[in-house]
Short mmCIF file of C-alpha atoms in Angstrom, two decimals:
data_model
loop_
_atom_site.label_atom_id
_atom_site.label_comp_id
_atom_site.label_asym_id
_atom_site.label_seq_id
_atom_site.Cartn_x
_atom_site.Cartn_y
_atom_site.Cartn_z
CA UNK A 677 8.24 -3.00 17.84
CA UNK A 678 10.26 -5.69 19.55
CA UNK A 679 7.49 -8.25 18.97
CA UNK A 680 7.43 -7.34 15.28
CA UNK A 681 11.20 -7.64 14.90
CA UNK A 682 11.32 -10.99 16.70
CA UNK A 683 8.39 -12.56 14.85
CA UNK A 684 9.20 -15.04 12.06
CA UNK A 685 6.25 -13.69 10.06
CA UNK A 686 6.18 -9.91 10.58
CA UNK A 687 3.82 -9.43 7.62
CA UNK A 688 1.28 -11.82 9.12
CA UNK A 689 1.58 -10.14 12.51
CA UNK A 690 1.11 -6.65 11.04
CA UNK A 691 -1.86 -7.76 8.97
CA UNK A 692 -3.47 -9.40 12.03
CA UNK A 693 -3.15 -6.21 14.07
CA UNK A 694 -5.23 -4.29 11.53
CA UNK A 695 -7.42 -7.08 10.18
CA UNK A 696 -10.61 -5.07 10.79
CA UNK A 697 -9.62 -2.26 8.45
CA UNK A 698 -11.65 -1.83 5.29
CA UNK A 699 -10.05 -3.31 2.19
CA UNK A 700 -9.00 -0.89 -0.53
CA UNK A 701 -11.51 -0.35 -3.31
CA UNK A 702 -10.55 -2.00 -6.58
CA UNK A 703 -10.84 -0.26 -9.93
CA UNK A 704 -9.83 -1.03 -13.47
CA UNK A 705 -7.72 1.47 -15.39
CA UNK A 706 -6.08 1.50 -18.79
CA UNK A 707 -2.63 -0.07 -18.29
CA UNK A 708 -0.88 2.75 -20.15
CA UNK A 709 -2.36 5.26 -17.63
CA UNK A 710 -1.02 3.63 -14.47
CA UNK A 711 2.30 5.47 -14.25
CA UNK A 712 0.60 8.84 -14.68
CA UNK A 713 -2.16 7.87 -12.25
CA UNK A 714 0.42 7.00 -9.59
CA UNK A 715 1.88 10.50 -10.04
CA UNK A 716 -1.45 12.29 -9.49
CA UNK A 717 -0.91 14.77 -6.63
CA UNK A 718 -4.23 13.77 -5.04
CA UNK A 719 -2.89 10.26 -4.46
CA UNK A 720 -0.21 8.96 -2.12
CA UNK A 721 1.27 5.68 -3.30
CA UNK A 722 1.65 2.93 -0.73
CA UNK A 723 2.22 -0.81 -0.41
CA UNK A 724 3.81 -2.38 -3.47
CA UNK A 725 3.64 0.94 -5.37
CA UNK A 726 5.82 2.78 -2.84
CA UNK A 727 9.49 2.80 -3.92
CA UNK A 728 10.88 1.49 -0.58
CA UNK A 729 9.18 -1.84 -1.29
CA UNK A 730 11.64 -2.38 -4.17
CA UNK A 731 8.87 -4.26 -5.97
CA UNK A 732 8.72 -3.39 -9.64
CA UNK A 733 4.97 -3.66 -10.12
CA UNK A 734 4.13 -1.83 -13.33
CA UNK A 735 0.71 -3.34 -13.96
CA UNK A 736 -0.99 -2.23 -10.72
CA UNK A 737 -1.21 0.84 -8.48
CA UNK A 738 -1.93 1.01 -4.76
CA UNK A 739 -2.54 4.44 -3.25
CA UNK A 740 -4.44 6.54 -0.73
CA UNK A 741 -7.01 9.14 -1.77
CA UNK A 742 -9.23 11.41 0.30
CA UNK A 743 -12.95 10.72 0.29
CA UNK A 744 -13.47 14.25 -1.05
CA UNK A 745 -11.20 13.57 -4.07
CA UNK A 746 -12.43 10.05 -4.83
CA UNK A 747 -15.20 10.96 -7.28
CA UNK A 748 -12.99 13.40 -9.20
CA UNK A 749 -10.11 10.93 -9.41
CA UNK A 750 -12.32 8.07 -10.60
CA UNK A 751 -14.03 10.33 -13.14
CA UNK A 752 -10.88 11.97 -14.55
CA UNK A 753 -8.96 8.69 -14.81
CA UNK A 754 -12.03 6.77 -16.02
CA UNK A 755 -11.62 4.19 -13.26
CA UNK A 756 -14.24 1.47 -13.34
CA UNK A 757 -15.12 -0.49 -10.19
CA UNK A 758 -13.76 -4.03 -10.63
CA UNK A 759 -13.32 -6.79 -8.08
CA UNK A 760 -9.88 -7.69 -9.41
CA UNK A 761 -8.97 -4.32 -10.89
CA UNK A 762 -5.43 -3.05 -11.35
CA UNK A 763 -5.94 0.00 -9.07
CA UNK A 764 -6.35 -0.31 -5.30
CA UNK A 765 -7.49 2.87 -3.57
CA UNK A 766 -7.53 3.24 0.19
CA UNK A 767 -10.04 5.93 1.19
CA UNK A 768 -9.45 8.29 4.12
CA UNK A 769 -10.70 11.64 5.36
CA UNK A 770 -7.09 12.81 5.14
CA UNK A 771 -3.62 11.29 4.86
CA UNK A 772 0.01 12.28 4.74
CA UNK A 773 1.83 12.37 1.43
CA UNK A 774 4.14 10.58 1.38
CA UNK A 775 2.42 7.87 3.38
CA UNK A 776 4.16 7.33 6.75
CA UNK A 777 6.55 4.39 6.81
CA UNK A 778 4.45 2.35 9.25
CA UNK A 779 1.31 2.77 7.14
CA UNK A 780 3.22 1.77 4.00
CA UNK A 781 4.50 -1.34 5.78
CA UNK A 782 1.00 -2.33 6.93
CA UNK A 783 -0.39 -1.86 3.41
CA UNK A 784 2.40 -4.02 2.01
CA UNK A 785 1.86 -6.67 4.71
CA UNK A 786 -1.77 -7.09 3.71
CA UNK A 787 -0.75 -8.59 0.36
CA UNK A 788 -0.50 -12.38 0.57
CA UNK A 789 2.04 -12.77 -2.22
CA UNK A 790 5.50 -14.14 -1.38
CA UNK A 791 7.29 -11.11 -2.86
CA UNK A 792 5.32 -8.70 -0.69
CA UNK A 793 5.69 -10.88 2.40
CA UNK A 794 9.45 -11.11 1.87
CA UNK A 795 9.67 -7.34 1.31
CA UNK A 796 8.02 -6.76 4.71
CA UNK A 797 10.41 -9.23 6.34
CA UNK A 798 13.40 -7.50 4.70
CA UNK A 799 12.24 -3.98 5.64
CA UNK A 800 11.55 -4.96 9.25
CA UNK A 801 15.04 -6.46 9.50
CA UNK A 802 16.78 -3.54 7.74
CA UNK A 803 14.89 -0.61 9.24
CA UNK A 804 13.33 -1.65 12.55
CA UNK A 805 15.73 -4.25 13.91
CA UNK A 806 18.67 -1.82 14.31
CA UNK A 807 16.39 0.52 16.32
CA UNK A 808 15.07 -2.08 18.75
CA UNK A 809 17.04 -2.50 21.95
CA UNK A 810 17.32 -6.14 22.96
#
């Protein structure tokens, strides 16, 4: 943790640690469905969709879903595979809901946008830095 707190680019460092992870699958959904989709109990929001990020992203959803629920979720929400879709689903055999803080931070760090990168920097400074003994 000390390395993360002391790094000038904690988002880049986090992303590099888990660079081999599969990217989330991208789907397209009706924009008016996104808020309800994010509330689906089979999903656990993460990254920019998780409230601690303080990023008001209303036109996209990022979440975790189990492999066993993926087909049902995509069918019921009429999600269409799209390379630049507005829904990003991370697939796992199982996951915690809510997503653990470290996992949320990694998911957020993998977004190259300046808002997301700054949010990671801010969260590392606010949450981790006070816990790291120098």
